[in-house]
PDB file of C-alpha atoms in Angstrom:
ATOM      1  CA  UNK A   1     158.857 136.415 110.004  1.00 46.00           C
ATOM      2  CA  UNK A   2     157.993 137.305 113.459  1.00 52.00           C
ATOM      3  CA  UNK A   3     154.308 137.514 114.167  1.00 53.00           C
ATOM      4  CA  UNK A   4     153.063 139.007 117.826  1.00 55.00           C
ATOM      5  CA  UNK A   5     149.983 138.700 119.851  1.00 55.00           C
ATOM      6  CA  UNK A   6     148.885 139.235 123.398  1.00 58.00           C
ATOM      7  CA  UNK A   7     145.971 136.790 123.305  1.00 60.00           C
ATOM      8  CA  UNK A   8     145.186 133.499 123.445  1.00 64.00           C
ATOM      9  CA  UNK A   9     147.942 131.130 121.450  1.00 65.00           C
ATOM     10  CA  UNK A  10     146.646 128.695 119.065  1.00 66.00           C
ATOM     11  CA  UNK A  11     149.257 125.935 117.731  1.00 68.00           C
ATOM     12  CA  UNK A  12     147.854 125.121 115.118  1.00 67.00           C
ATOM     13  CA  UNK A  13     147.836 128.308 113.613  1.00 65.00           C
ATOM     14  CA  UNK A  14     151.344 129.049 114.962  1.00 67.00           C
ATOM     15  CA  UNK A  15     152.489 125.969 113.376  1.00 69.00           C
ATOM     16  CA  UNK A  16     151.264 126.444 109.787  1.00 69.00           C
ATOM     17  CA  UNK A  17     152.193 130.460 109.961  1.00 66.00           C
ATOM     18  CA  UNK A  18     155.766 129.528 111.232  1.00 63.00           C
ATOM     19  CA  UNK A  19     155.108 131.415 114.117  1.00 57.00           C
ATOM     20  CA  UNK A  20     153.061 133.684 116.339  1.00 54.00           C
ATOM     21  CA  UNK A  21     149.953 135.356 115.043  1.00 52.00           C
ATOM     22  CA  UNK A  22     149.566 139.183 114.655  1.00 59.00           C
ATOM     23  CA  UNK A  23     146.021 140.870 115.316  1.00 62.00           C
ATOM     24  CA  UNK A  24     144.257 143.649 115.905  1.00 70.00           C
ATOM     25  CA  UNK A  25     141.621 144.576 118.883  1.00 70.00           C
ATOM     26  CA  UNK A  26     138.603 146.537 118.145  1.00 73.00           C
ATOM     27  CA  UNK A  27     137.539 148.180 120.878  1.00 77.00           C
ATOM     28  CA  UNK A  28     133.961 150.133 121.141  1.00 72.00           C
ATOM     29  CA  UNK A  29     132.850 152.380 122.983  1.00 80.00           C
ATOM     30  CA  UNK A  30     129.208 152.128 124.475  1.00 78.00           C
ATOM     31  CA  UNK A  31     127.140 155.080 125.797  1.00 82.00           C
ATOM     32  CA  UNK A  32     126.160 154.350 129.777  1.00 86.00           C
ATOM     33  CA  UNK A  33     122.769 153.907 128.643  1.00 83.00           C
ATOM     34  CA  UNK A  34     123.866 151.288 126.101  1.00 80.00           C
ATOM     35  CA  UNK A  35     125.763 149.395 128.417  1.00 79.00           C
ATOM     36  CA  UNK A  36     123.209 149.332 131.420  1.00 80.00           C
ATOM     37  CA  UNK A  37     120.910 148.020 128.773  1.00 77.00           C
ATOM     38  CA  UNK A  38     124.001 145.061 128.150  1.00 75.00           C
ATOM     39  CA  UNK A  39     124.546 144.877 131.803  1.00 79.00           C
ATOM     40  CA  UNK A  40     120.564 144.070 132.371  1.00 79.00           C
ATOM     41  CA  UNK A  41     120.648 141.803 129.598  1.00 71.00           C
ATOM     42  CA  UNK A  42     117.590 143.376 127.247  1.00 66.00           C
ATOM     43  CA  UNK A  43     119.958 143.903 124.494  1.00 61.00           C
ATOM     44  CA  UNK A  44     119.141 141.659 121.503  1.00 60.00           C
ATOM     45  CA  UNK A  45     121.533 140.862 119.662  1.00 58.00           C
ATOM     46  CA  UNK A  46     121.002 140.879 115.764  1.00 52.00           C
ATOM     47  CA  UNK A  47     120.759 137.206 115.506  1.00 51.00           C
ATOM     48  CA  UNK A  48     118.503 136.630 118.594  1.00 57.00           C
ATOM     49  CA  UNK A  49     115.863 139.232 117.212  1.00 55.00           C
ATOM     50  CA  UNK A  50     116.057 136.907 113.309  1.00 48.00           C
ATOM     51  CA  UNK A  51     115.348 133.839 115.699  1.00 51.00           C
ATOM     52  CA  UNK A  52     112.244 135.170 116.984  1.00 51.00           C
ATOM     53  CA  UNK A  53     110.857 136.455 113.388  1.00 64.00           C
ATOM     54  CA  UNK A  54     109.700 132.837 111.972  1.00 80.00           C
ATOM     55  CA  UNK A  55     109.812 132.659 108.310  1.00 83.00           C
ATOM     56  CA  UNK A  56     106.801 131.583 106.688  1.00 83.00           C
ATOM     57  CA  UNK A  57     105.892 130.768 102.983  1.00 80.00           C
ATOM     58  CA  UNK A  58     103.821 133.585 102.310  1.00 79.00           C
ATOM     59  CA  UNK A  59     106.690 135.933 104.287  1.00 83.00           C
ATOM     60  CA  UNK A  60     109.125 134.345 101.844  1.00 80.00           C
ATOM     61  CA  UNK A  61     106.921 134.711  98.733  1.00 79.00           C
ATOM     62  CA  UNK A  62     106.660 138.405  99.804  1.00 79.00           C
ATOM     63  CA  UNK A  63     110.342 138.954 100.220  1.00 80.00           C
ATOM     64  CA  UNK A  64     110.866 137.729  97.025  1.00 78.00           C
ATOM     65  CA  UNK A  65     108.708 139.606  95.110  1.00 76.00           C
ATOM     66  CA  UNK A  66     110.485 142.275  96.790  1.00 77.00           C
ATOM     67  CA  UNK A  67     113.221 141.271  94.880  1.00 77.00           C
ATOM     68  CA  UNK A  68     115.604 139.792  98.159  1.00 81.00           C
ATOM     69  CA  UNK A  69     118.149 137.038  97.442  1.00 84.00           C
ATOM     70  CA  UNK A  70     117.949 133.710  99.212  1.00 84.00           C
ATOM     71  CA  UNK A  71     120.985 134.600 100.775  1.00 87.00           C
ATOM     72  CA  UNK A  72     119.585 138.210 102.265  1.00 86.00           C
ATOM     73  CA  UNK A  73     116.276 136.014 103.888  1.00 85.00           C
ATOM     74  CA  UNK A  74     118.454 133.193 105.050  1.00 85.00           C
ATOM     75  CA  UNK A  75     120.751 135.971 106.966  1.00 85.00           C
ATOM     76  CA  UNK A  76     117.497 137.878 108.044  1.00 84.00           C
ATOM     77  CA  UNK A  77     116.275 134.831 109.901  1.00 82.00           C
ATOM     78  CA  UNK A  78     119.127 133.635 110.960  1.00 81.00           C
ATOM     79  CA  UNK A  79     119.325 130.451 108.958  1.00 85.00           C
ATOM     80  CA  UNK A  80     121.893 128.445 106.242  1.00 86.00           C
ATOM     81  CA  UNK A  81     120.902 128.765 102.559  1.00 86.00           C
ATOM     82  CA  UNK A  82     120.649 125.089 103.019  1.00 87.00           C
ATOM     83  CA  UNK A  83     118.249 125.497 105.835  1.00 86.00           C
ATOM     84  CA  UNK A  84     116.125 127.637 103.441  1.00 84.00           C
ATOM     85  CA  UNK A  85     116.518 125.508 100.669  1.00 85.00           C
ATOM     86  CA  UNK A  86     114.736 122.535 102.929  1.00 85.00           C
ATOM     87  CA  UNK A  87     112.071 125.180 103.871  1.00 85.00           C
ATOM     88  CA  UNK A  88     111.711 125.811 100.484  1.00 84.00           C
ATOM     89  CA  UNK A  89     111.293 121.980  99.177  1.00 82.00           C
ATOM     90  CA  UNK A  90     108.877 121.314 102.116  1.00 83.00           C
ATOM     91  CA  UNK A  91     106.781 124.150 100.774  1.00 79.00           C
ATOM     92  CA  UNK A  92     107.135 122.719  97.358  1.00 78.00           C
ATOM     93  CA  UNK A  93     108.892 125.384  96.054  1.00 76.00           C
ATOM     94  CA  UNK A  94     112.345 124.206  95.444  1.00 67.00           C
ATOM     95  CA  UNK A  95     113.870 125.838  92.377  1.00 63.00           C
ATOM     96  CA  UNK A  96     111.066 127.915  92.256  1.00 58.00           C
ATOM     97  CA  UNK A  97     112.069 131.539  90.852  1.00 61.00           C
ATOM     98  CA  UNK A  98     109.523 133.380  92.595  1.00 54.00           C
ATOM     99  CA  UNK A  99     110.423 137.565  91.448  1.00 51.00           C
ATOM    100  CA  UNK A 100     110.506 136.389  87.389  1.00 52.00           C
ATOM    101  CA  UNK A 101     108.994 139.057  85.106  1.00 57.00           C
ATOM    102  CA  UNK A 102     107.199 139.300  81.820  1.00 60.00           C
ATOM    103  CA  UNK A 103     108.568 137.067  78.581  1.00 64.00           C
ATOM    104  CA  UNK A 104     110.550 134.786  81.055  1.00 61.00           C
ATOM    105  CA  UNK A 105     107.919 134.436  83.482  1.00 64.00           C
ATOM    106  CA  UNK A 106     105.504 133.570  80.706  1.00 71.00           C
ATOM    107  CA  UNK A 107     108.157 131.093  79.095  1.00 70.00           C
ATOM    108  CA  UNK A 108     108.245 129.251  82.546  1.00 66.00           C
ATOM    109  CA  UNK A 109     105.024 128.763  82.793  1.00 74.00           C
ATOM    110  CA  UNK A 110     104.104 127.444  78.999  1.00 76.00           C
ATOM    111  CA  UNK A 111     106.924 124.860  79.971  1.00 75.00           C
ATOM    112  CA  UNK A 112     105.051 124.065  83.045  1.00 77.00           C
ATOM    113  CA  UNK A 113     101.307 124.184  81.434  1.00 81.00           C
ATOM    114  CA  UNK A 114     103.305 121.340  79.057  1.00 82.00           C
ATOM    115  CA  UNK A 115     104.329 119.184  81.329  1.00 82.00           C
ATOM    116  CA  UNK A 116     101.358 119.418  83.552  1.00 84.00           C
ATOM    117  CA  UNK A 117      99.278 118.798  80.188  1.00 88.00           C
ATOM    118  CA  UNK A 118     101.819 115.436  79.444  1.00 87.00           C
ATOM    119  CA  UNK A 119     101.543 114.664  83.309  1.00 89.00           C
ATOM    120  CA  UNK A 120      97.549 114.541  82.879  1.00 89.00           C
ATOM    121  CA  UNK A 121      97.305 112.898  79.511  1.00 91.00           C
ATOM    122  CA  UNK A 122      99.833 110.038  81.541  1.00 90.00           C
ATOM    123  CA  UNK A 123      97.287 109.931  84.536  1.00 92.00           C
ATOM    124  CA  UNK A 124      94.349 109.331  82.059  1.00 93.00           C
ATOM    125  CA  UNK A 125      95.771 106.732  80.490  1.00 94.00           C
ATOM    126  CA  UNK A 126      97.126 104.562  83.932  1.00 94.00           C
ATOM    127  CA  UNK A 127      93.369 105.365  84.516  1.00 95.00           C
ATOM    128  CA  UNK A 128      92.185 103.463  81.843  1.00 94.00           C
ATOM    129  CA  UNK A 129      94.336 100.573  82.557  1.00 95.00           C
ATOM    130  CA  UNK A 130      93.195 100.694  85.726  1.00 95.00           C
ATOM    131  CA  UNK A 131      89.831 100.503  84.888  1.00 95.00           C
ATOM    132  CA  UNK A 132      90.642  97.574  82.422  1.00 95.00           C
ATOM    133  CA  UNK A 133      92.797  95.734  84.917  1.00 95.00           C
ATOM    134  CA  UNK A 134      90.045  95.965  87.684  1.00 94.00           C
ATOM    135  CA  UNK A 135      86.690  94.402  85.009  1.00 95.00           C
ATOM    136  CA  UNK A 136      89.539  91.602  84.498  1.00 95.00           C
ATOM    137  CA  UNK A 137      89.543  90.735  88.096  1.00 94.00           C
ATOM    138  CA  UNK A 138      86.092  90.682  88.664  1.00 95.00           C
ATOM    139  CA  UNK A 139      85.872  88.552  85.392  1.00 95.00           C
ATOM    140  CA  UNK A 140      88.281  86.169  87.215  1.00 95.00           C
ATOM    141  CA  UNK A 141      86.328  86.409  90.645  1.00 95.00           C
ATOM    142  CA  UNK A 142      83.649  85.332  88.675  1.00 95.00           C
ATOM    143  CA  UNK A 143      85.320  82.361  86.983  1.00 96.00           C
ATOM    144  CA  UNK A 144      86.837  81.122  90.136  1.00 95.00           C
ATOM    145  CA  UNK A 145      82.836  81.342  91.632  1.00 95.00           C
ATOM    146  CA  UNK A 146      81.534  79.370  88.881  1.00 95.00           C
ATOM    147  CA  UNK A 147      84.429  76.577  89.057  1.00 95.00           C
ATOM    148  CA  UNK A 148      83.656  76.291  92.678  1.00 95.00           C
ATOM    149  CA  UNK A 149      80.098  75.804  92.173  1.00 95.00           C
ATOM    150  CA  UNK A 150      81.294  72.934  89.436  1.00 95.00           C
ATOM    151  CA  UNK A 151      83.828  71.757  91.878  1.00 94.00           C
ATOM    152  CA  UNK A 152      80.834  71.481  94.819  1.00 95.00           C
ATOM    153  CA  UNK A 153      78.340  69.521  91.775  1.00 94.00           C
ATOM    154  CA  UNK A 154      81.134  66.912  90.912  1.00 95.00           C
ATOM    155  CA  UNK A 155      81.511  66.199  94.661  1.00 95.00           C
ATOM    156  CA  UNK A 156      77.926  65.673  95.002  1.00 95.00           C
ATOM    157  CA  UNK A 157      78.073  63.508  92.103  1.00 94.00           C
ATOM    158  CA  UNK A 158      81.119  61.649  93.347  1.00 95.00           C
ATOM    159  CA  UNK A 159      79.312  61.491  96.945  1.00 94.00           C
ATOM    160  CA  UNK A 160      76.304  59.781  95.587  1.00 93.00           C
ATOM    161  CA  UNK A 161      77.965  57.302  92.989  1.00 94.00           C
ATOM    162  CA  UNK A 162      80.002  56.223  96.334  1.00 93.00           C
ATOM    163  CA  UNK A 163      76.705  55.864  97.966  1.00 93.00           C
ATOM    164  CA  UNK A 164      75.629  54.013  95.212  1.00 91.00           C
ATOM    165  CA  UNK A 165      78.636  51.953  95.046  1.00 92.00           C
ATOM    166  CA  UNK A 166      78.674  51.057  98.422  1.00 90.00           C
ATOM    167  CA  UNK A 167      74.789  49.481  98.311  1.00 90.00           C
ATOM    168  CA  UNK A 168      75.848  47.189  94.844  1.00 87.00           C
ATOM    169  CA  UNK A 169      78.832  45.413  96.815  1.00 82.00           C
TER     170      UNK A 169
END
C-alpha cells in the first residue's frame, strides 16, 4: 500500500505503516478583520482565555451543581483531570460527589454522620487516656521528687556519720 504526503516525513511512522503517510490539509478561511486581529496578536486563543479564568473551590462547587463533569471544568480551565483531581484533594474534596440529589444524597450523608459519630466517640476515648496517662506522670514526677529529697537526707546522714567517724579515729 502506497501512502502519499507533501509534508513533513516522519520515520517512525513510515516505518510501522510500511510506508508514506496520507493526510489531509484543512485550510480556513479568515475574514481581513479576523486576520489583522491574528496579525496584531489580540487573538486569544481558546486555551489562553481558560488560563486566565482561575478555578476556585467555590467556582468548582458552582459548576457542579450545575451539573458539569470533571472532565468539562478540567477542559474549561485548561487543566488534566489529574490536575483537578489534586485541586480537588487540596480542597478536601476528593471523591466528593458534589451535584447528588435527594435519597442518595441523604444516604451519603447518614454514612458520613456515622463515621463522624465513630470518629468522635474514638477521639473521646484517646482523650481519656490521655488524661489518665498525663495524672500518671505527674504521680511519677512526684515520686521521683520525694526519692530525691530521701536521696539528699541519707547523704546528710552519711555526711555526718563520716564526720563523726572521722573525730572517733
Amino acid at each position: 500500500m502506497l501512502y502519499t504526503w507533501d509534508g513533513i516525513r516522519n520515520r517512525h511512522i513510515e516505518e510501522t505503516r510500511g510506508g508514506s503517510v496520507v493526510s489531509e490539509v484543512k485550510t480556513y478561511k479568515l475574514s481581513p478583520e479576523e486576520l489583522e486581529k491574528y496579525r496584531k496578536g489580540t487573538v486569544k486563543t481558546e486555551m489562553e482565555k481558560a488560563e486566565k479564568q482561575e478555578l476556585t473551590k467555590e467556582k468548582y462547587l458552582e459548576l457542579k451543581q450545575q451539573g458539569k463533569k470533571d472532565k468539562e471544568i478540567a477542559e474549561q480551565h485548561g487543566m488534566s483531570q489529574s490536575k483537578l483531581s489534586m485541586i480537588k484533594r487540596k480542597w478536601d474534596l476528593g471523591g466528593v460527589r458534589v451535584n447528588m440529589q435527594g435519597e442518595e444524597q441523604q444516604k451519603v450523608e447518614a454514612v458520613v454522620n456515622v463515621a463522624a459519630q465513630k470518629e468522635k466517640s474514638r477521639v473521646t476515648e484517646l482523650e481519656k487516656e490521655v488524661t489518665k496517662w498525663k495524672e500518671m506522670a505527674q504521680q511519677f514526677k512526684e515520686e521521683v521528687e520525694r526519692l530525691k529529697r530521701e536521696c539528699e537526707s541519707y547523704q546528710l546522714k552519711y555526711e555526718k556519720i563520716k564526720e563523726a567517724l572521722k573525730v572517733l579515729l
